[in-house]
PDB file of N, CA and C in Angstrom:
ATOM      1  N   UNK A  45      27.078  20.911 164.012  1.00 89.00           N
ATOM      2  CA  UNK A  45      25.684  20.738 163.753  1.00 89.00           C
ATOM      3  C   UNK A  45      25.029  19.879 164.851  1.00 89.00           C
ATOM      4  N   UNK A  46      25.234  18.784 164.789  1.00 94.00           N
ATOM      5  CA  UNK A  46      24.624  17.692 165.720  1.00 94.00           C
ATOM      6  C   UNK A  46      25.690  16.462 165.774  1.00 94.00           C
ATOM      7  N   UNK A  47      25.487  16.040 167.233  1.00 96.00           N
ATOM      8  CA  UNK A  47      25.926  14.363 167.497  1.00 96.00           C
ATOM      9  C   UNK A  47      25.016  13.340 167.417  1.00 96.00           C
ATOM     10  N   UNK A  48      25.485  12.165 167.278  1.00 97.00           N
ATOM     11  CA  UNK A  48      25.007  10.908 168.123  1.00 97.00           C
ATOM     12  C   UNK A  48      25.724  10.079 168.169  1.00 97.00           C
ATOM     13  N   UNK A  49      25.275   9.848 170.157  1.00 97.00           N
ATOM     14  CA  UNK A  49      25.903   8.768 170.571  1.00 97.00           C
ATOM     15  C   UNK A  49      25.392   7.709 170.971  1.00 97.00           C
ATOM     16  N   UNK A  50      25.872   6.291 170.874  1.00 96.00           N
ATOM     17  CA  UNK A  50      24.900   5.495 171.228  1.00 96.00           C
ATOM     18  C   UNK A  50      25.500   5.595 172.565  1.00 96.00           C
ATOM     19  N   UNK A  51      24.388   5.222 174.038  1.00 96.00           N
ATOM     20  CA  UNK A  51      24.742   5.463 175.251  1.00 96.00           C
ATOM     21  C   UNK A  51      24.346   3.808 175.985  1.00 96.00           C
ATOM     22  N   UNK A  52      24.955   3.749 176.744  1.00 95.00           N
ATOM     23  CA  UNK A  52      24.242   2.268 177.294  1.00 95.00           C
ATOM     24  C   UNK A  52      24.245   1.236 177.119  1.00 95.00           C
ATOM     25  N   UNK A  53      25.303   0.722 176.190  1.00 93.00           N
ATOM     26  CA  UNK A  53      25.875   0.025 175.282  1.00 93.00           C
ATOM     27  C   UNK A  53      25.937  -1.273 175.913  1.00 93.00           C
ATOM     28  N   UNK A  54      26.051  -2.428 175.676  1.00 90.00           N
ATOM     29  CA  UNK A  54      26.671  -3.335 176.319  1.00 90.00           C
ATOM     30  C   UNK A  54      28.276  -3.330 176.269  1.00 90.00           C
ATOM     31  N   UNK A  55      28.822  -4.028 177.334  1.00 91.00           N
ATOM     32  CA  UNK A  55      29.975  -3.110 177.982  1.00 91.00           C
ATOM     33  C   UNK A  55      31.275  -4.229 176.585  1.00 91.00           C
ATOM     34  N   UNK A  56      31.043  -5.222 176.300  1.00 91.00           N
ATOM     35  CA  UNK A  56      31.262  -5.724 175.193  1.00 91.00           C
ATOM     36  C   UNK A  56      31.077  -5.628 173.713  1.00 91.00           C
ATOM     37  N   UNK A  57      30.483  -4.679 173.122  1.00 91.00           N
ATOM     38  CA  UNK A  57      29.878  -4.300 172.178  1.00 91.00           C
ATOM     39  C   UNK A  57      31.276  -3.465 171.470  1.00 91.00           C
ATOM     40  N   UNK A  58      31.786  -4.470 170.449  1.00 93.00           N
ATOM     41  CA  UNK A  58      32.933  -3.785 169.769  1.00 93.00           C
ATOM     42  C   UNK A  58      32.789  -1.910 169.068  1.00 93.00           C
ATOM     43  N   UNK A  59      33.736  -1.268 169.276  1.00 95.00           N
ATOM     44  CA  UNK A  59      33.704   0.054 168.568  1.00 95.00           C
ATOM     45  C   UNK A  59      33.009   0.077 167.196  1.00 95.00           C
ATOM     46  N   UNK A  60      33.737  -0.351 166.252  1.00 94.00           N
ATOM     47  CA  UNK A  60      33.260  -1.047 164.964  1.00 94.00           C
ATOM     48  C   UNK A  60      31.563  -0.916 165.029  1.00 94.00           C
ATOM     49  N   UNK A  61      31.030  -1.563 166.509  1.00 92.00           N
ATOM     50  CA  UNK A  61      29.665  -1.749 165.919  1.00 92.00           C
ATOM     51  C   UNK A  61      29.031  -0.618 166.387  1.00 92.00           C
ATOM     52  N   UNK A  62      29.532  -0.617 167.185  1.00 94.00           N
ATOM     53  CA  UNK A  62      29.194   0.927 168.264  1.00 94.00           C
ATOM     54  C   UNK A  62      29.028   2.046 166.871  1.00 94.00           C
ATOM     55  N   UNK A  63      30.069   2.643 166.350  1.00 95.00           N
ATOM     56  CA  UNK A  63      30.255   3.748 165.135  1.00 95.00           C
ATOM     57  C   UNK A  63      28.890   3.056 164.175  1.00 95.00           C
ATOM     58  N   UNK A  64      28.867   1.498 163.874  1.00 94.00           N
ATOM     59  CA  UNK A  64      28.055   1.302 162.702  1.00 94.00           C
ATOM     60  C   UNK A  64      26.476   1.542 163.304  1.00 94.00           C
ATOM     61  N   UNK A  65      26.401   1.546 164.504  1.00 94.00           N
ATOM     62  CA  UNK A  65      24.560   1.755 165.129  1.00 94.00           C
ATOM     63  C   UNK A  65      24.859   3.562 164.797  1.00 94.00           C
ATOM     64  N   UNK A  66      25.253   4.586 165.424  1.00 95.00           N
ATOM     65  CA  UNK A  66      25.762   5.321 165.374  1.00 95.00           C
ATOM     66  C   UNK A  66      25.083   5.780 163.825  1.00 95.00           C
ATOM     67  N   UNK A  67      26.055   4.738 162.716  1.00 96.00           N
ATOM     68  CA  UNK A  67      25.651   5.894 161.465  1.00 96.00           C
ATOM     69  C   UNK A  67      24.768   5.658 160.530  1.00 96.00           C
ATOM     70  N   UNK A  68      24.350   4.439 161.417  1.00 95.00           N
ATOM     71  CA  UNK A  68      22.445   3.879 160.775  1.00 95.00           C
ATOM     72  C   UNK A  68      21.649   4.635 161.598  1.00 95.00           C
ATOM     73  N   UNK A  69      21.761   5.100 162.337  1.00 96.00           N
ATOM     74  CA  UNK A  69      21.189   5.963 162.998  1.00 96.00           C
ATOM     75  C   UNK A  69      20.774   7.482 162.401  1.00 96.00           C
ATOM     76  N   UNK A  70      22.060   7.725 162.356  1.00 97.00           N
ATOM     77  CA  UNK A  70      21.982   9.291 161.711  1.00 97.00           C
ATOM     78  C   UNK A  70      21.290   8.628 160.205  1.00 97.00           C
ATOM     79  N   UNK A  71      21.890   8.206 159.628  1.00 97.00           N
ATOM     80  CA  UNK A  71      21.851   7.777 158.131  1.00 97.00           C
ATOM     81  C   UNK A  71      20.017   7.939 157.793  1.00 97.00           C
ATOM     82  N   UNK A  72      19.491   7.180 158.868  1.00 97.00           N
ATOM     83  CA  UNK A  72      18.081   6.878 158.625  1.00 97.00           C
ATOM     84  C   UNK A  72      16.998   8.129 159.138  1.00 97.00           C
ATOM     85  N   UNK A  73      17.793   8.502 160.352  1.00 97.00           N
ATOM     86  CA  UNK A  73      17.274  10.461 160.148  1.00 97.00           C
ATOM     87  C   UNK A  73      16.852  10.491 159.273  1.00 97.00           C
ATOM     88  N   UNK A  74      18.185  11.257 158.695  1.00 98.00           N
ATOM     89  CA  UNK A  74      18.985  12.243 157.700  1.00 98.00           C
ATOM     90  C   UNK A  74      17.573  11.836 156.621  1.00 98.00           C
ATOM     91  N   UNK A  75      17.490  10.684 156.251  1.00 98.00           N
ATOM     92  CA  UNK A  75      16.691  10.026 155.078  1.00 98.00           C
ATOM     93  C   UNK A  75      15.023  10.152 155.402  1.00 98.00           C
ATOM     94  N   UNK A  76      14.867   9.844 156.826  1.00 97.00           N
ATOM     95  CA  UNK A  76      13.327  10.282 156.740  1.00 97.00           C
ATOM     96  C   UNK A  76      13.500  11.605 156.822  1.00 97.00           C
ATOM     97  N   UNK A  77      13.808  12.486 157.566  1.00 98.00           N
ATOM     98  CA  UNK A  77      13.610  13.883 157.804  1.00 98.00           C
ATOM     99  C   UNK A  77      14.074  14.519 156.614  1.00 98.00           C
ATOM    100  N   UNK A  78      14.868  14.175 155.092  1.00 97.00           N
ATOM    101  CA  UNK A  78      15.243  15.284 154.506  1.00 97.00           C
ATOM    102  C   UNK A  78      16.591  15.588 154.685  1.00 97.00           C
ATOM    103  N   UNK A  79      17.034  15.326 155.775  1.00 97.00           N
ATOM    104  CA  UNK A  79      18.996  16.415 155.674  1.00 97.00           C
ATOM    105  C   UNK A  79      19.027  16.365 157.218  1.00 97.00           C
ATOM    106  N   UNK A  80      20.319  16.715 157.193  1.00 96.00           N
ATOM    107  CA  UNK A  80      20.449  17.414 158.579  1.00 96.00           C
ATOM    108  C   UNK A  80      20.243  18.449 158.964  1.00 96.00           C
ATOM    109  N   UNK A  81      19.318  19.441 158.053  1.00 96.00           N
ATOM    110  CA  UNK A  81      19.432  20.415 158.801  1.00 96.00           C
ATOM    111  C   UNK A  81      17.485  19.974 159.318  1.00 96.00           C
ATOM    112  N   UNK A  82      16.635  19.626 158.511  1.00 97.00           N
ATOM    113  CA  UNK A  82      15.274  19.727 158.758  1.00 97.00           C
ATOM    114  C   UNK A  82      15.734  17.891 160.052  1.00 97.00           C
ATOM    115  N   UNK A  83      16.893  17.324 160.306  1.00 97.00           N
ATOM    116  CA  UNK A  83      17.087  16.644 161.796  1.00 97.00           C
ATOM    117  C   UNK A  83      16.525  17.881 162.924  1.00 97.00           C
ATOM    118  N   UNK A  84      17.610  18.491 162.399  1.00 96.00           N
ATOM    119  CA  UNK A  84      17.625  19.936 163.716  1.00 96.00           C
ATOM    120  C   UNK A  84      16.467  19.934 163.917  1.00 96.00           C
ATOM    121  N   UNK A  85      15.834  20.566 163.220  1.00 96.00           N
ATOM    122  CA  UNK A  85      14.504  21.279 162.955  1.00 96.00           C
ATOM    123  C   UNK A  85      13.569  19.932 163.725  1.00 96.00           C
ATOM    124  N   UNK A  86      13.448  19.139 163.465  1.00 97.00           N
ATOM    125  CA  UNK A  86      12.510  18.376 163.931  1.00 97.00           C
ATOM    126  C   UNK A  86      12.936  17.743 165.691  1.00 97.00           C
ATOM    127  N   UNK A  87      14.241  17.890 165.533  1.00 96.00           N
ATOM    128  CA  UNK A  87      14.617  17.223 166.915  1.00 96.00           C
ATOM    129  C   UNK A  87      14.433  18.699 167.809  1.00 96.00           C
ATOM    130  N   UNK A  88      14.295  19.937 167.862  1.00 95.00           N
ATOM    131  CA  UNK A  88      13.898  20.955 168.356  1.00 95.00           C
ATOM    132  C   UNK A  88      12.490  20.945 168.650  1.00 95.00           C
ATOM    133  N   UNK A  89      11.798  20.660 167.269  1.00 95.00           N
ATOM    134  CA  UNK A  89      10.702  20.966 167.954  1.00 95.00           C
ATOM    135  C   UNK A  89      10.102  19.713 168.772  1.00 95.00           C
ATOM    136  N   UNK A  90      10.433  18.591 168.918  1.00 96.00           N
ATOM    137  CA  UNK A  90      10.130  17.410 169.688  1.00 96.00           C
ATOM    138  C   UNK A  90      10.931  17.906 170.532  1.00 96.00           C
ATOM    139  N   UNK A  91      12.008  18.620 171.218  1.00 95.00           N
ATOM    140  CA  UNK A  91      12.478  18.966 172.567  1.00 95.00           C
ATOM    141  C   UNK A  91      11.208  19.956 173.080  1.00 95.00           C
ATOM    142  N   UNK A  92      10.689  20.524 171.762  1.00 94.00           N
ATOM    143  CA  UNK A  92      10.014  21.705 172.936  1.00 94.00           C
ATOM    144  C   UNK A  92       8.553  21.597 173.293  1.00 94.00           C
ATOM    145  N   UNK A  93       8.474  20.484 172.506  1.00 94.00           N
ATOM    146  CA  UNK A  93       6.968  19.365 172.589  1.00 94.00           C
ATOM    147  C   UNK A  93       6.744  18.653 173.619  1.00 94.00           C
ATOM    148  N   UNK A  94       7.790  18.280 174.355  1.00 92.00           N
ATOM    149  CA  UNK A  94       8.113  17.469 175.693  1.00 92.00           C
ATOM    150  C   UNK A  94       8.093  18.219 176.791  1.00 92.00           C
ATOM    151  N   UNK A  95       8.336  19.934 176.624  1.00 92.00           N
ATOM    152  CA  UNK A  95       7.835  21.150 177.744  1.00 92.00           C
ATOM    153  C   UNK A  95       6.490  21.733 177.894  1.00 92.00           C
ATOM    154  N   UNK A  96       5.579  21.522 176.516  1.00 93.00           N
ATOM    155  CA  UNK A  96       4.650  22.846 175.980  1.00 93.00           C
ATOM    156  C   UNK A  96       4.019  21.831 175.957  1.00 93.00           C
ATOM    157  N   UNK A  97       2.167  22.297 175.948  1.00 93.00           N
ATOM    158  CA  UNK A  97       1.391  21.887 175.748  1.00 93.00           C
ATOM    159  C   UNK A  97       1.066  21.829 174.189  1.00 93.00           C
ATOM    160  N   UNK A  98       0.260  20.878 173.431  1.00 90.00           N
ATOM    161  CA  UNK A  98       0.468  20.748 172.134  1.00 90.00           C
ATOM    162  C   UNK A  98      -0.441  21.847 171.632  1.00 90.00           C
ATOM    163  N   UNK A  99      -1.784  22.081 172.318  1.00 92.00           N
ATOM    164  CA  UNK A  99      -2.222  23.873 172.120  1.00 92.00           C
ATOM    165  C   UNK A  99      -1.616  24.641 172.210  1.00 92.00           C
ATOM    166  N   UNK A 100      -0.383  25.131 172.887  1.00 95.00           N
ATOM    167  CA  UNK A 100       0.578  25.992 172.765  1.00 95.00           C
ATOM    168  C   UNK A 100       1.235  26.239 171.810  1.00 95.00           C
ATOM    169  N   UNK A 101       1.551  24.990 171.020  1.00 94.00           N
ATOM    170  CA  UNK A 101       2.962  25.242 169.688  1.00 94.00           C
ATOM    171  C   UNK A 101       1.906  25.468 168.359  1.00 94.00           C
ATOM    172  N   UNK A 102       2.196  25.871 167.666  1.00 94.00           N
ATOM    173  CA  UNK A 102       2.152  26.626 166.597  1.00 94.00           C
ATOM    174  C   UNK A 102       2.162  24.720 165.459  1.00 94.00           C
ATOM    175  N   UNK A 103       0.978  24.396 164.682  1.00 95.00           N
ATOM    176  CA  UNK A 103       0.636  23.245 164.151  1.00 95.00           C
ATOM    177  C   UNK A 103       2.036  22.978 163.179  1.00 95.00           C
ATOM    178  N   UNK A 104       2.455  23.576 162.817  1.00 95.00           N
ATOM    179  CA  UNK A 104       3.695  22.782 161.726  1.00 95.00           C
ATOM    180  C   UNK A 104       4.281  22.340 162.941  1.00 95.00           C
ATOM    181  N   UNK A 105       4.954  23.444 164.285  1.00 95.00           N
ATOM    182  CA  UNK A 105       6.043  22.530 164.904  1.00 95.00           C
ATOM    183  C   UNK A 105       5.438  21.088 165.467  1.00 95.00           C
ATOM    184  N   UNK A 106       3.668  20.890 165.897  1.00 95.00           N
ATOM    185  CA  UNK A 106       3.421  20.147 166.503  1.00 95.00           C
ATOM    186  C   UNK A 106       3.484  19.073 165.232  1.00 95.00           C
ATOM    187  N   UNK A 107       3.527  18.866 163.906  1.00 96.00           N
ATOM    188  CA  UNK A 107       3.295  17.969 162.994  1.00 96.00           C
ATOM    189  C   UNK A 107       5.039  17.618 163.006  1.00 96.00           C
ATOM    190  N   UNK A 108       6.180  18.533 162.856  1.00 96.00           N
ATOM    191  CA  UNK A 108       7.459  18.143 162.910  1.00 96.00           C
ATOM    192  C   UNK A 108       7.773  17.479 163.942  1.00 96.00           C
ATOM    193  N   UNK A 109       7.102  17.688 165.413  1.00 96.00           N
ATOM    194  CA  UNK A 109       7.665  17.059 167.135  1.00 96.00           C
ATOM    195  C   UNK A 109       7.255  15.372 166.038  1.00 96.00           C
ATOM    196  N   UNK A 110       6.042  15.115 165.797  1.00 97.00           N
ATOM    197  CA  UNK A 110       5.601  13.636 165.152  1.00 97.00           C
ATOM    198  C   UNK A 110       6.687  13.165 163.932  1.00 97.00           C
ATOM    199  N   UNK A 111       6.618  13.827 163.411  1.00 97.00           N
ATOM    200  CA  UNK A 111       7.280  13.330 162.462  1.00 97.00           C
ATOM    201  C   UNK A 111       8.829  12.944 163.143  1.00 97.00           C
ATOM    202  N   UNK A 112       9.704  13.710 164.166  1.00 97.00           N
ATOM    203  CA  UNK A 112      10.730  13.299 164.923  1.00 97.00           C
ATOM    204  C   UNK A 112      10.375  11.808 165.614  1.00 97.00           C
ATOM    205  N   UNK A 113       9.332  11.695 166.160  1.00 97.00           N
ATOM    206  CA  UNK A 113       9.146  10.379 166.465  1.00 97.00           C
ATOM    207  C   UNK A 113       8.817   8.987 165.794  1.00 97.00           C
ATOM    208  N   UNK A 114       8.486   9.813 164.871  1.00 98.00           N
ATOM    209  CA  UNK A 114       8.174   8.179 164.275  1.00 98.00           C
ATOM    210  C   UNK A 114       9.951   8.160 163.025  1.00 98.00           C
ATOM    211  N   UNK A 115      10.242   9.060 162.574  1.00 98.00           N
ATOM    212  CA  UNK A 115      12.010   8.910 162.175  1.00 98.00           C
ATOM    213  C   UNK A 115      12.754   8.303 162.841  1.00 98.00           C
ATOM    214  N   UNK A 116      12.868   8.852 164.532  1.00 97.00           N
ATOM    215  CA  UNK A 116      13.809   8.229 165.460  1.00 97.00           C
ATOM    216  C   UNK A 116      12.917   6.763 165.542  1.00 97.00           C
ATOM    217  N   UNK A 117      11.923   6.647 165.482  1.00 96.00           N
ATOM    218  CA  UNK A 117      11.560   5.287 166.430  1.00 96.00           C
ATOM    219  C   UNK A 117      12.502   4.470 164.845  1.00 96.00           C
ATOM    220  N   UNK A 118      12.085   4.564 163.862  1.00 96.00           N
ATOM    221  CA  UNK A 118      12.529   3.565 162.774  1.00 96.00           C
ATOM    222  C   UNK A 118      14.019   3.408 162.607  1.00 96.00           C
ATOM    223  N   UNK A 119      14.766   4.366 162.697  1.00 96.00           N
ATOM    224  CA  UNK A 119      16.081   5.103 162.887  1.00 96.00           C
ATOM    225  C   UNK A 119      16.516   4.426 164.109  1.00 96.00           C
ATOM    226  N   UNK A 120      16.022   4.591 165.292  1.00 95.00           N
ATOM    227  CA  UNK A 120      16.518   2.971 166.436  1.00 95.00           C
ATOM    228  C   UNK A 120      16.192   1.577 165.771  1.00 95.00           C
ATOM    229  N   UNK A 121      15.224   1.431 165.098  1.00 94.00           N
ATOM    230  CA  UNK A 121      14.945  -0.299 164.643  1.00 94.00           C
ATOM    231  C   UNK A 121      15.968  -0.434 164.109  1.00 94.00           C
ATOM    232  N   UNK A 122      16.305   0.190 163.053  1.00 92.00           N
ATOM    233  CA  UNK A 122      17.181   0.241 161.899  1.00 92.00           C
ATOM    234  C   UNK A 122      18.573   0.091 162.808  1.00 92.00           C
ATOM    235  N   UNK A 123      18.984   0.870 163.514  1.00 93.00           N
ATOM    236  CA  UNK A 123      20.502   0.776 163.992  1.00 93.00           C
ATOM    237  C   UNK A 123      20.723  -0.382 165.082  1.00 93.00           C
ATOM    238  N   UNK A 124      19.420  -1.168 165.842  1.00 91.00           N
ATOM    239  CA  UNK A 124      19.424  -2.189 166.312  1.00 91.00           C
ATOM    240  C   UNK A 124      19.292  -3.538 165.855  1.00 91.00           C
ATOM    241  N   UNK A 125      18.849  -3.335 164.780  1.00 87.00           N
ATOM    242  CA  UNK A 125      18.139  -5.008 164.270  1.00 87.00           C
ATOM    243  C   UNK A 125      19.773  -5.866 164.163  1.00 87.00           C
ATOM    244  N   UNK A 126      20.907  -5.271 163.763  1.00 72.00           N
ATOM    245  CA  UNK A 126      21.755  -6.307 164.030  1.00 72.00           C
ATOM    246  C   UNK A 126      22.237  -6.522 165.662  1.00 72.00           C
ATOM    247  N   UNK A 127      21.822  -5.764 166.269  1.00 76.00           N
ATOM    248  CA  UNK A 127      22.370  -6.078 167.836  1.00 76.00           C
ATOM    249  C   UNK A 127      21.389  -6.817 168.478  1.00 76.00           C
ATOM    250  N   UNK A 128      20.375  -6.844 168.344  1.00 74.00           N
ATOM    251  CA  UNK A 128      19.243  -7.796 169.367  1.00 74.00           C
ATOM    252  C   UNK A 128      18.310  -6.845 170.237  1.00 74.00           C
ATOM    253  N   UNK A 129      18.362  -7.416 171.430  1.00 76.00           N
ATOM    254  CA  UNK A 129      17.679  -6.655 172.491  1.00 76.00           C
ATOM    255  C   UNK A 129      18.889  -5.671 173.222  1.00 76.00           C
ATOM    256  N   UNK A 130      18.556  -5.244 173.949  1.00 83.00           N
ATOM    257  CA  UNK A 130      19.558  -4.051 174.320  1.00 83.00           C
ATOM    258  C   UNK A 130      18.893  -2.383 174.769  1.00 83.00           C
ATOM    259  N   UNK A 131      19.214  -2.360 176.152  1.00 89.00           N
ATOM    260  CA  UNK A 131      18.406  -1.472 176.788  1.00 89.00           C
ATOM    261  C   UNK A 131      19.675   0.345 176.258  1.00 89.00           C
ATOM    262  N   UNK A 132      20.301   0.003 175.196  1.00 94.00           N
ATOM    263  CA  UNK A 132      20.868   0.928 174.953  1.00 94.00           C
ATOM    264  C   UNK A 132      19.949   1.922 173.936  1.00 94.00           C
ATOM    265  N   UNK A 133      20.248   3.264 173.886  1.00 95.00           N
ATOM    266  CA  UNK A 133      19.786   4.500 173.249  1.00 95.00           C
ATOM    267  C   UNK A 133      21.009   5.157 173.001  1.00 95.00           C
ATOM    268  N   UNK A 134      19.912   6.695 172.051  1.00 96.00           N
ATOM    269  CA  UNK A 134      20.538   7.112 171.386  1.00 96.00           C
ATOM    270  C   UNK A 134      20.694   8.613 171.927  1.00 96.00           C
ATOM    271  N   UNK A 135      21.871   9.431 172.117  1.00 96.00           N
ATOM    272  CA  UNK A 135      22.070  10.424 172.298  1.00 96.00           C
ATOM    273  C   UNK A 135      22.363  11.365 171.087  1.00 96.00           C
ATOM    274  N   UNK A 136      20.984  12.251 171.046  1.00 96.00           N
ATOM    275  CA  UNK A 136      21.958  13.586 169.771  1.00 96.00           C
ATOM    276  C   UNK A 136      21.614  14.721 170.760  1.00 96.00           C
ATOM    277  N   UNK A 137      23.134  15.473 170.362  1.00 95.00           N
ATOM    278  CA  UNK A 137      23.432  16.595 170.821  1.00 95.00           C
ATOM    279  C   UNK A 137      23.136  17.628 169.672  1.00 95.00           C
ATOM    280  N   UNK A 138      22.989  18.962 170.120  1.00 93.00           N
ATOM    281  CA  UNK A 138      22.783  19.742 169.118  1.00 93.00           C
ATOM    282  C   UNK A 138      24.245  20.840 169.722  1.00 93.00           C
ATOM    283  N   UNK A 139      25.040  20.955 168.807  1.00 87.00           N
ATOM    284  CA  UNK A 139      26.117  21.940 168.745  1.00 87.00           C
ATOM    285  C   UNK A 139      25.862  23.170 168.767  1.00 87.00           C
ATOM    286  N   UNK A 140      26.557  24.262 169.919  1.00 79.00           N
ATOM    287  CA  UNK A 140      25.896  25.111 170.021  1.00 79.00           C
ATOM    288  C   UNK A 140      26.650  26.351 169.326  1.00 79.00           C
ATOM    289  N   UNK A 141      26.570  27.145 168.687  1.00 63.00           N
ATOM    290  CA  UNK A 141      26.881  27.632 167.683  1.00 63.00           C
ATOM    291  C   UNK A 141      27.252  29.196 167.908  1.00 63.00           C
ATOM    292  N   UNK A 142      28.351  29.774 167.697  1.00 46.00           N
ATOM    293  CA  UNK A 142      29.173  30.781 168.183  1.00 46.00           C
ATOM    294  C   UNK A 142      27.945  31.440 167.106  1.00 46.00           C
ATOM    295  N   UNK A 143      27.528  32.657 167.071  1.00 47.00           N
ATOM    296  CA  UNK A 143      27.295  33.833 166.642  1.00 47.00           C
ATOM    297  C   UNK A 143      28.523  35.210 166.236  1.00 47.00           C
ATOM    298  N   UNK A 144      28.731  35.131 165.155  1.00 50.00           N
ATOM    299  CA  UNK A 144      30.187  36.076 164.356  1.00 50.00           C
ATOM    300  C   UNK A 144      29.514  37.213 163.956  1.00 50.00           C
ATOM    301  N   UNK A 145      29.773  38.363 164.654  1.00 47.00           N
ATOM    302  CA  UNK A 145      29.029  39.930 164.015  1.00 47.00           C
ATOM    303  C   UNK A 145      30.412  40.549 163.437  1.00 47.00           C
TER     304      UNK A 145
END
């Protein structure tokens, strides 16, 4: 389905905490957006919001690209507030998915 990684880490930053930013991360998605699958859905259309003009996309995807941003922005507070300052981020991957006929 999807990753995340935290990237940029401080080079001291135990595993332990590393995995726990990691699944406050997803965790707080998952919780504003609904699930993982409406993650997808919203982290797509904020990828294709960052190419297209916002007259171009079609108004639900342009209301989902927002709604991806203000999830992730709280979804970073949330997985940082125990680490401090820290020029680290968050990487999600989207898994790319064999097609079976």
């Amino acid at each position: 389905m999807y990753t995340i990684t935290l990237q940029d880490a401080p080079a001291d930053l135990p595993e332990l905490a590393r995995a726990h930013a990691e699944h406050l991360f997803r965790r707080t998605l998952e919780r504003a957006l609904g699930g993982p699958e409406q993650v997808l859905a919203a982290y797509k259309a904020w990828t294709t919001a960052e190419d297209t003009a916002e007259d171009e996309m079609a108004p639900e995807d342009v209301a989902l690209a927002k709604r991806w941003i203000a999830a992730a922005g709280r979804a970073r507070g949330d997985a940082f507030q125990a680490m401090g300052e820290t020029e680290a981020w968050f990487e999600v991957r989207v898994a790319k998915q064999s097609h079976v006929r």
